[in-house]
Short mmCIF file of C-alpha atoms in Angstrom, two decimals:
data_model
loop_
_atom_site.label_atom_id
_atom_site.label_comp_id
_atom_site.label_asym_id
_atom_site.label_seq_id
_atom_site.Cartn_x
_atom_site.Cartn_y
_atom_site.Cartn_z
CA MET M 7 0.10 0.10 -0.15
CA ARG M 8 1.47 3.34 -1.15
CA GLY M 9 -0.09 6.86 -1.14
CA TYR M 10 -0.12 8.05 -4.60
CA HIS M 11 1.65 11.25 -3.20
CA ASP M 12 4.59 9.24 -1.86
CA ILE M 13 6.83 9.28 -4.89
CA GLY M 14 10.16 9.52 -3.69
CA GLY M 15 12.60 7.25 -5.71
CA LEU M 16 9.77 6.54 -8.40
CA GLU M 17 10.45 7.14 -12.04
CA ALA M 18 9.90 10.54 -13.32
CA GLY M 19 10.89 12.48 -16.54
CA PRO M 20 12.95 15.64 -16.80
CA LEU M 21 12.51 18.38 -14.99
CA HIS M 22 10.48 21.72 -16.27
CA LYS M 23 11.92 24.91 -14.92
CA SER M 24 9.07 27.30 -16.06
CA GLN M 25 7.22 29.16 -13.33
CA HIS M 26 3.58 30.35 -13.47
CA ASP M 27 2.38 33.78 -11.89
CA TYR M 28 0.52 33.34 -9.11
CA ALA M 29 -3.30 34.32 -9.74
CA LEU M 30 -5.13 36.11 -6.85
CA TRP M 31 -7.24 33.47 -6.09
CA GLU M 32 -4.39 31.12 -5.47
CA LYS M 33 -2.49 33.74 -3.30
CA ARG M 34 -6.10 33.80 -1.46
CA VAL M 35 -6.15 30.29 -0.77
CA ASP M 36 -2.55 30.28 0.55
CA ALA M 37 -3.24 33.18 2.93
CA MET M 38 -6.52 31.46 4.13
CA LEU M 39 -4.53 28.44 5.00
CA VAL M 40 -2.02 30.35 6.91
CA LEU M 41 -4.87 32.35 8.84
CA LEU M 42 -6.89 29.38 9.40
CA SER M 43 -3.82 27.72 10.89
CA SER M 44 -2.77 30.27 13.21
CA LYS M 45 -6.17 30.36 14.34
CA LYS M 46 -6.03 26.60 15.19
CA LEU M 47 -9.07 25.98 12.71
CA ILE M 48 -7.04 23.58 10.68
CA THR M 49 -3.73 21.96 10.74
CA THR M 50 -1.11 21.51 7.86
CA ASP M 51 -1.93 17.62 8.48
CA GLU M 52 -5.42 17.97 7.75
CA LEU M 53 -4.59 19.78 4.77
CA ARG M 54 -2.12 17.18 3.57
CA LEU M 55 -4.76 14.16 4.54
CA GLY M 56 -7.32 15.82 2.40
CA ILE M 57 -4.80 16.06 -0.63
CA GLU M 58 -3.69 12.68 -0.15
CA THR M 59 -7.39 11.56 -0.21
CA LEU M 60 -8.69 13.43 -3.44
CA GLY M 61 -7.87 10.59 -5.42
CA ALA M 62 -5.05 9.53 -7.87
CA ASP M 63 -6.75 11.02 -10.87
CA ALA M 64 -7.78 14.38 -9.02
CA TYR M 65 -3.99 14.46 -7.85
CA GLU M 66 -2.71 14.52 -11.23
CA ARG M 67 -5.34 16.60 -12.66
CA LEU M 68 -5.81 19.48 -10.15
CA SER M 69 -3.43 22.35 -10.02
CA TYR M 70 -1.59 22.81 -6.67
CA TYR M 71 -3.87 25.49 -5.20
CA GLU M 72 -6.88 23.60 -6.62
CA ARG M 73 -5.88 20.63 -4.33
CA TRP M 74 -5.30 23.01 -1.53
CA ILE M 75 -8.80 24.67 -1.61
CA ALA M 76 -10.53 21.29 -2.05
CA SER M 77 -8.82 20.07 0.97
CA ILE M 78 -9.42 23.16 2.85
CA SER M 79 -13.27 23.07 2.13
CA ARG M 80 -13.24 19.35 3.12
CA ALA M 81 -11.36 20.05 6.66
CA LEU M 82 -13.60 23.04 7.29
CA VAL M 83 -16.63 20.73 6.54
CA ALA M 84 -15.15 17.98 8.81
CA ARG M 85 -14.62 20.36 11.77
CA GLY M 86 -18.17 21.97 11.55
CA VAL M 87 -17.04 25.56 10.68
CA ILE M 88 -19.09 25.42 7.33
CA THR M 89 -21.59 22.90 6.16
CA THR M 90 -21.70 21.22 2.73
CA ASP M 91 -24.77 22.88 1.99
CA GLU M 92 -23.81 26.38 2.76
CA LEU M 93 -20.75 25.62 0.62
CA GLY M 94 -22.89 24.38 -2.53
CA ARG M 95 -25.29 27.40 -2.08
CA ARG M 96 -22.40 29.78 -2.17
CA MET M 97 -20.59 28.29 -4.77
CA ALA M 98 -23.60 28.27 -7.03
CA ASP M 99 -24.58 31.94 -6.18
CA ALA M 100 -20.97 32.97 -6.73
CA GLY M 101 -21.14 31.32 -10.16
CA ARG M 102 -24.44 32.98 -10.93
CA ARG M 103 -22.75 36.32 -9.77
CA ALA M 104 -19.77 35.61 -12.72
CA ARG M 105 -22.01 34.87 -15.26
CA ASP M 106 -24.09 38.12 -14.60
CA SER M 107 -21.07 40.36 -14.75
CA ALA M 108 -19.55 38.60 -17.71
CA MET U 15 8.45 11.68 26.26
CA ASN U 16 12.03 10.76 26.65
CA PRO U 17 13.72 9.96 23.75
CA ARG U 18 14.76 6.15 23.34
CA PHE U 19 17.57 6.88 20.95
CA LYS U 20 20.46 9.12 20.56
CA PRO U 21 22.84 10.69 17.83
CA GLY U 22 24.93 7.68 16.66
CA ASP U 23 22.37 5.01 17.39
CA ALA U 24 21.99 2.69 14.68
CA VAL U 25 18.10 2.08 13.76
CA THR U 26 15.90 0.55 11.42
CA VAL U 27 12.63 2.00 9.66
CA ARG U 28 9.71 -0.66 10.65
CA ARG U 29 8.43 -2.49 7.64
CA ALA U 30 4.59 -1.61 8.11
CA TYR U 31 2.28 -0.10 5.26
CA PRO U 32 -0.96 1.20 7.05
CA PRO U 33 -3.31 3.33 5.09
CA GLY U 34 -4.05 7.07 6.76
CA HIS U 35 -1.63 9.88 6.92
CA LEU U 36 2.05 8.91 7.49
CA ARG U 37 5.14 11.16 7.30
CA THR U 38 7.46 8.21 6.97
CA PRO U 39 8.01 7.89 2.77
CA HIS U 40 7.74 4.44 1.48
CA TYR U 41 11.24 4.26 -0.04
CA ILE U 42 12.84 4.42 3.52
CA ARG U 43 10.89 1.58 5.06
CA GLY U 44 13.03 -1.34 6.08
CA HIS U 45 16.23 0.45 5.77
CA HIS U 46 18.87 0.81 8.43
CA GLY U 47 20.22 4.20 9.22
CA ILE U 48 22.16 6.22 12.10
CA VAL U 49 20.27 8.79 14.31
CA GLU U 50 22.14 12.23 13.15
CA ARG U 51 20.33 14.22 15.74
CA VAL U 52 16.93 14.48 17.75
CA CYS U 53 14.81 17.01 16.86
CA GLY U 54 12.43 17.38 19.73
CA SER U 55 9.18 16.11 20.29
CA PHE U 56 6.07 16.98 18.44
CA ALA U 57 2.36 16.24 17.95
CA ASN U 58 1.77 13.13 15.73
CA PRO U 59 0.99 13.94 12.35
CA GLU U 60 -0.94 10.62 12.05
CA GLU U 61 -3.39 11.67 14.44
CA LEU U 62 -3.47 15.72 13.78
CA ALA U 63 -4.43 14.42 10.29
CA PHE U 64 -7.82 13.58 11.63
CA GLY U 65 -8.47 16.66 13.87
CA ARG U 66 -7.20 14.98 17.06
CA ASN U 67 -4.59 16.98 19.16
CA GLY U 68 -1.87 14.32 18.43
CA LEU U 69 -0.65 14.27 22.02
CA PRO U 70 1.52 13.08 23.81
CA ALA U 71 4.17 14.66 21.50
CA LEU U 72 6.63 12.04 20.09
CA PRO U 73 10.24 12.40 19.77
CA LEU U 74 11.39 13.07 16.06
CA TYR U 75 14.77 12.10 14.68
CA ARG U 76 17.11 12.95 11.55
CA VAL U 77 18.21 9.54 10.56
CA ARG U 78 21.00 9.50 7.90
CA PHE U 79 21.14 6.51 5.20
CA THR U 80 23.47 5.51 2.97
CA GLN U 81 22.39 6.12 -0.44
CA ARG U 82 24.06 2.90 -2.05
CA GLN U 83 22.06 0.81 0.60
CA VAL U 84 18.68 2.35 -0.31
CA TRP U 85 18.88 2.25 -4.01
CA PRO U 86 20.05 -0.91 -5.68
CA ASP U 87 20.84 1.36 -8.86
CA TYR U 88 22.18 4.34 -6.98
CA ALA U 89 24.56 6.26 -9.40
CA GLY U 90 26.65 8.49 -7.28
CA ALA U 91 29.53 8.35 -4.36
CA ASP U 92 29.60 5.77 -1.69
CA GLY U 93 29.33 8.34 0.92
CA ASP U 94 26.14 10.22 -0.34
CA THR U 95 23.35 9.95 2.31
CA VAL U 96 19.77 10.99 2.39
CA ASP U 97 18.78 12.45 5.87
CA ILE U 98 15.02 11.98 6.58
CA GLU U 99 13.20 13.05 9.79
CA ILE U 100 11.38 10.12 11.15
CA TYR U 101 9.07 9.89 14.24
CA GLU U 102 10.24 7.45 17.25
CA HIS U 103 7.55 4.80 16.88
CA TRP U 104 8.64 4.11 13.31
CA LEU U 105 12.26 3.13 14.60
CA GLU U 106 13.54 0.38 15.99
CA ARG U 107 17.01 -0.44 17.49
CA VAL U 108 19.26 -2.41 15.14
CA MET W 8 -30.46 35.38 2.95
CA HIS W 9 -27.15 36.66 3.53
CA GLU W 10 -25.70 40.07 4.15
CA ASP W 11 -24.07 42.06 1.38
CA HIS W 12 -20.59 40.55 0.68
CA PRO W 13 -17.69 41.76 -1.56
CA HIS W 14 -17.99 40.69 -5.02
CA ASP W 15 -14.96 39.87 -6.95
CA HIS W 16 -14.61 42.97 -8.91
CA ALA W 17 -11.32 41.99 -10.50
CA PRO W 18 -11.81 38.40 -11.86
CA ASP W 19 -8.31 36.46 -12.36
CA HIS W 20 -8.98 35.06 -15.62
CA ASP W 21 -11.16 35.96 -18.64
CA GLY W 22 -13.77 33.45 -19.25
CA PRO W 23 -15.94 31.53 -16.71
CA LEU W 24 -14.35 30.66 -13.26
CA SER W 25 -13.84 27.11 -12.63
CA ASP W 26 -15.06 25.14 -9.57
CA TYR W 27 -12.01 25.64 -7.56
CA GLN W 28 -12.17 29.44 -8.11
CA LEU W 29 -15.85 29.36 -7.08
CA MET W 30 -15.04 27.32 -4.17
CA GLU W 31 -12.38 29.90 -3.14
CA ILE W 32 -14.92 32.68 -3.17
CA ALA W 33 -17.47 30.70 -1.29
CA VAL W 34 -14.98 29.49 1.41
CA ARG W 35 -13.72 33.09 1.80
CA GLU W 36 -17.20 34.69 1.71
CA LEU W 37 -18.57 32.18 4.36
CA LEU W 38 -15.47 32.70 6.38
CA LEU W 39 -15.80 36.65 6.43
CA GLU W 40 -19.33 36.30 7.16
CA LYS W 41 -19.09 34.07 10.14
CA ARG W 42 -16.29 36.47 11.30
CA ILE W 43 -13.64 33.76 11.31
CA LEU W 44 -11.44 35.85 9.21
CA THR W 45 -11.65 39.30 7.95
CA ALA W 46 -10.83 40.89 4.30
CA ASP W 47 -7.98 42.83 5.87
CA GLU W 48 -6.41 39.95 7.41
CA ILE W 49 -6.60 38.00 4.32
CA ARG W 50 -5.24 41.13 2.25
CA ARG W 51 -2.28 41.42 4.68
CA ALA W 52 -1.35 37.91 4.87
CA VAL W 53 -1.43 38.10 0.86
CA GLU W 54 1.10 41.31 0.76
CA ALA W 55 3.00 39.69 3.59
CA MET W 56 3.83 36.59 1.50
CA ASP W 57 4.40 38.55 -1.63
CA ALA W 58 6.96 40.80 0.24
CA ARG W 59 8.78 37.56 1.05
CA SER W 60 11.61 36.52 -1.21
CA PRO W 61 14.84 34.80 -1.54
CA ALA W 62 16.61 38.17 -0.48
CA LEU W 63 15.81 37.32 3.25
CA GLY W 64 17.57 33.94 3.03
CA ALA W 65 20.39 35.87 1.02
CA ARG W 66 21.00 38.13 4.14
CA VAL W 67 21.25 35.09 6.59
CA VAL W 68 23.99 33.36 4.32
CA ALA W 69 25.89 36.48 3.73
CA ARG W 70 25.99 37.02 7.55
CA ALA W 71 27.14 33.58 8.06
CA TRP W 72 29.76 34.04 5.63
CA THR W 73 31.32 37.01 7.26
CA ASP W 74 30.51 36.19 11.00
CA PRO W 75 31.61 32.89 12.29
CA ALA W 76 30.02 33.29 15.56
CA PHE W 77 26.80 34.08 13.86
CA LYS W 78 27.20 30.75 11.47
CA SER W 79 27.83 28.59 14.72
CA ARG W 80 24.39 30.04 16.09
CA LEU W 81 22.72 29.35 12.78
CA LEU W 82 23.77 25.86 12.52
CA ALA W 83 22.93 25.14 16.15
CA ASN W 84 19.36 26.89 16.02
CA GLY W 85 18.36 28.14 12.55
CA THR W 86 15.26 29.89 13.77
CA ALA W 87 16.61 31.75 16.62
CA ALA W 88 19.71 32.81 14.62
CA CYS W 89 17.20 34.49 11.61
CA GLU W 90 15.26 35.96 14.17
CA GLU W 91 18.43 37.76 15.49
CA LEU W 92 18.29 39.39 12.15
CA GLY W 93 14.81 40.65 12.57
CA ILE W 94 13.41 38.06 10.17
CA GLU W 95 9.88 36.89 11.20
CA MET W 96 9.92 33.14 11.33
CA ALA W 97 6.29 32.40 12.87
CA ALA W 98 6.39 28.51 13.64
CA THR W 99 9.42 27.48 11.58
CA LYS W 100 11.90 25.13 12.98
CA LEU W 101 14.79 26.03 10.79
CA VAL W 102 17.50 23.30 10.07
CA VAL W 103 20.57 25.07 8.31
CA VAL W 104 22.78 22.64 6.58
CA GLU W 105 26.19 23.80 5.54
CA SER W 106 27.77 22.95 2.18
CA THR W 107 31.60 22.71 2.34
CA PRO W 108 34.30 21.45 -0.21
CA GLU W 109 33.53 18.15 0.90
CA VAL W 110 29.73 17.95 1.15
CA HIS W 111 27.12 19.47 -0.97
CA ASN W 112 23.49 19.42 0.56
CA LEU W 113 20.31 19.22 -1.42
CA VAL W 114 16.79 19.96 0.08
CA VAL W 115 13.37 18.19 -1.03
CA CYS W 116 10.03 17.52 0.27
CA THR W 117 9.06 14.16 -1.51
CA LEU W 118 5.79 13.82 0.32
CA CYS W 119 4.46 17.19 -0.45
CA SER W 120 6.35 20.83 -0.89
CA CYS W 121 7.63 21.74 2.55
CA TYR W 122 9.86 24.57 1.98
CA PRO W 123 11.31 27.49 4.14
CA ARG W 124 8.60 30.03 3.11
CA MET W 125 9.55 32.53 5.73
CA LEU W 126 13.09 32.92 4.23
CA LEU W 127 12.48 32.40 0.50
CA GLY W 128 8.83 33.03 -0.14
CA LEU W 129 6.66 30.61 -2.21
CA PRO W 130 8.71 27.83 -3.52
CA PRO W 131 8.94 27.48 -7.54
CA ASP W 132 6.81 25.19 -9.50
CA TRP W 133 9.76 22.76 -10.12
CA TYR W 134 10.04 22.03 -6.49
CA LYS W 135 6.70 20.91 -6.15
CA SER W 136 6.73 18.84 -9.23
CA ARG W 137 6.68 15.04 -9.67
CA ALA W 138 9.84 15.07 -11.55
CA TYR W 139 11.78 16.65 -8.52
CA ARG W 140 10.10 15.11 -5.48
CA ALA W 141 10.82 11.81 -7.20
CA ARG W 142 14.09 11.79 -8.71
CA ALA W 143 16.00 14.38 -6.09
CA VAL W 144 16.34 11.54 -3.50
CA ARG W 145 17.17 8.76 -6.02
CA GLU W 146 19.40 10.60 -8.27
CA PRO W 147 20.54 13.95 -6.95
CA ARG W 148 23.55 14.21 -9.14
CA ALA W 149 21.38 13.60 -12.38
CA VAL W 150 18.93 16.33 -11.04
CA LEU W 151 21.91 18.74 -10.38
CA ARG W 152 23.13 18.47 -13.68
CA GLU W 153 19.63 19.30 -14.94
CA PHE W 154 20.27 22.72 -13.39
CA GLY W 155 23.55 23.02 -14.95
CA THR W 156 25.56 22.02 -11.64
CA GLU W 157 28.28 19.70 -11.95
CA LEU W 158 30.10 18.85 -8.45
CA PRO W 159 33.79 18.17 -8.27
CA ASP W 160 34.74 14.50 -7.86
CA GLY W 161 35.15 13.38 -4.11
CA VAL W 162 32.30 15.80 -3.06
CA THR W 163 29.69 13.73 -1.14
CA VAL W 164 26.13 14.68 -1.79
CA ARG W 165 23.48 14.96 1.32
CA VAL W 166 19.88 15.16 0.28
CA HIS W 167 17.58 16.04 3.17
CA ASP W 168 13.60 15.02 2.57
CA SER W 169 11.81 17.49 4.69
CA THR W 170 9.09 14.92 6.02
CA ALA W 171 8.09 16.34 9.14
CA ASP W 172 8.59 19.44 11.30
CA MET W 173 11.68 20.94 10.26
CA ARG W 174 12.34 23.07 7.26
CA TYR W 175 15.83 23.13 5.52
CA LEU W 176 18.10 26.00 4.31
CA VAL W 177 21.29 25.12 2.52
CA LEU W 178 24.11 27.53 3.65
CA PRO W 179 26.11 27.47 0.35
CA LEU W 180 29.62 27.26 -0.06
CA ARG W 181 31.11 30.86 -0.47
CA PRO W 182 32.78 31.23 -3.69
CA ALA W 183 36.51 32.05 -4.16
CA GLY W 184 37.57 35.43 -5.04
CA THR W 185 35.03 37.18 -2.77
CA GLU W 186 37.57 37.98 -0.16
CA GLY W 187 36.58 41.30 1.72
CA TRP W 188 33.47 41.65 -0.26
CA SER W 189 30.64 43.57 2.18
CA GLU W 190 27.49 41.57 3.11
CA GLU W 191 25.50 43.38 0.73
CA ARG W 192 27.53 42.40 -1.95
CA LEU W 193 27.84 38.70 -0.77
CA ALA W 194 24.06 38.75 -0.51
CA GLY W 195 23.76 39.66 -4.30
CA LEU W 196 25.63 36.05 -5.21
CA VAL W 197 23.10 34.27 -3.21
CA THR W 198 20.32 32.77 -5.33
CA ARG W 199 17.27 30.89 -4.45
CA ASP W 200 18.30 27.92 -6.14
CA SER W 201 21.63 27.78 -4.03
CA MET W 202 19.68 28.04 -0.86
CA VAL W 203 17.60 24.80 -1.96
CA GLY W 204 20.76 23.12 -3.31
CA VAL W 205 20.24 22.89 -6.84
CA SER W 206 22.96 25.05 -7.66
CA VAL W 207 26.30 26.76 -6.36
CA PRO W 208 26.97 30.66 -5.98
CA ALA W 209 29.80 31.93 -8.20
CA ALA W 210 31.68 35.04 -7.73
CA ALA W 211 31.67 35.82 -11.66
#
C-alpha cells in the first residue's frame, strides 16, 4: 500500500523549470490556510490528508492550489466550521454572479 | 516523552504499510540508518490529520541513510546520504 | 439570505470561473460572514507573502559567511539566528545545513512541498513537481546536472527529505574570489536555487 503522493524514488521525466504567475485567487487560498492555521481551525496535516485522499486522478489533474482549496473546504466541513449545504449554495451563487457580470 | 534514541544509534525503519496519513516515506521503510540528531518532540501528524491533538508529543529524529544501501542502482558516490526526519514509533534499534 | 458581501470585482481570468475558483470565493465569503477571518487579514497575509523573497535567506547566508560566531549559532538553531536579524519566522523550525568543499546539500520534500517560506517566499513550481520530488532523493547528481550544476569528484551529496516538522536552508559554499566583500555584495551572489541546493553561488 503506497499513497499516490508518496513518490520519492519513483521514475519520473525531466525537470521543467518554467514558473507560472500566481493568480490572486491562488494567493488567497494560501493566505486562508496560513490564517486558519494560526487560528487553530486547521492543521497542515489535515490539509495534507485531504490532498492525499482526493484520488489519484484528481491529484494529477488539479493544480497545486486547486488541491489546496478542495482540501481546505473538506477540512472545514469535517470540523463543522462550514456545512456542505452552505458551501454548495454559495458556490452556485458565486457562479451566477460571475455569469451575470460577464 | 523521553527520547529512546540518541545521535549515533543504529536504527531500522519498520516495514509497515498502513493506510492513513503518514510522514515516513515508502522508500525508506525497512532500511537501516544512524540517528544524526534528536529534533525534539512534536504532536503526531498521523493523529493531527484527523483533527485530533496528536498528544502526547513524540520524539522526532533526523536519521541518516547511505544512498548505496537504499537504492540498488544508485549512481553517485559511496558516501552520499539521504537524511530524513522520522518519528520514534517508526524506528527500532538494530 | 445573507448580508452584502464583497464581489470579485477583478476576475483573475477572462472566461468562466472554475469550480475551484468558485470554491475559493465561497469559502472566503463564508469565513468573512462568520467573522472567522476579516478581509483585511486576508489582504495583509497576501501582501506579507508577496513581500517575502529569497533576499531574506541571502542576508542570512551573507551574515554567516562573514561572521563565524553567527554561523555557529545558525547551525545550532536556525530559527533563533534568523530572528536575531529581525526576520519573522512564525512557527518555522529551521535547520541550516552547511555545504563545504567536501559536502554538498540538497533539499526536497518528497511527500508534498515543505519549504522554508519565511526565508525564501513561495516555492518554485519545479520544487513541487513530480519530477523533482521523485528524482531528487534517488538521483540527486542527475537532478543537479539538469540545473547545470556539476560537482567536483570526491564531493559527498547529502539529500535532506523534509518529511516532518523541520524546514531546511542550505548554507552554500562561499565562492572563491570574494575576500573582503561587504555583506550586501555577498548577498547579491546568493540565489534561491543555491539555498535549495540545486546550484552553487559563483563570484563571476
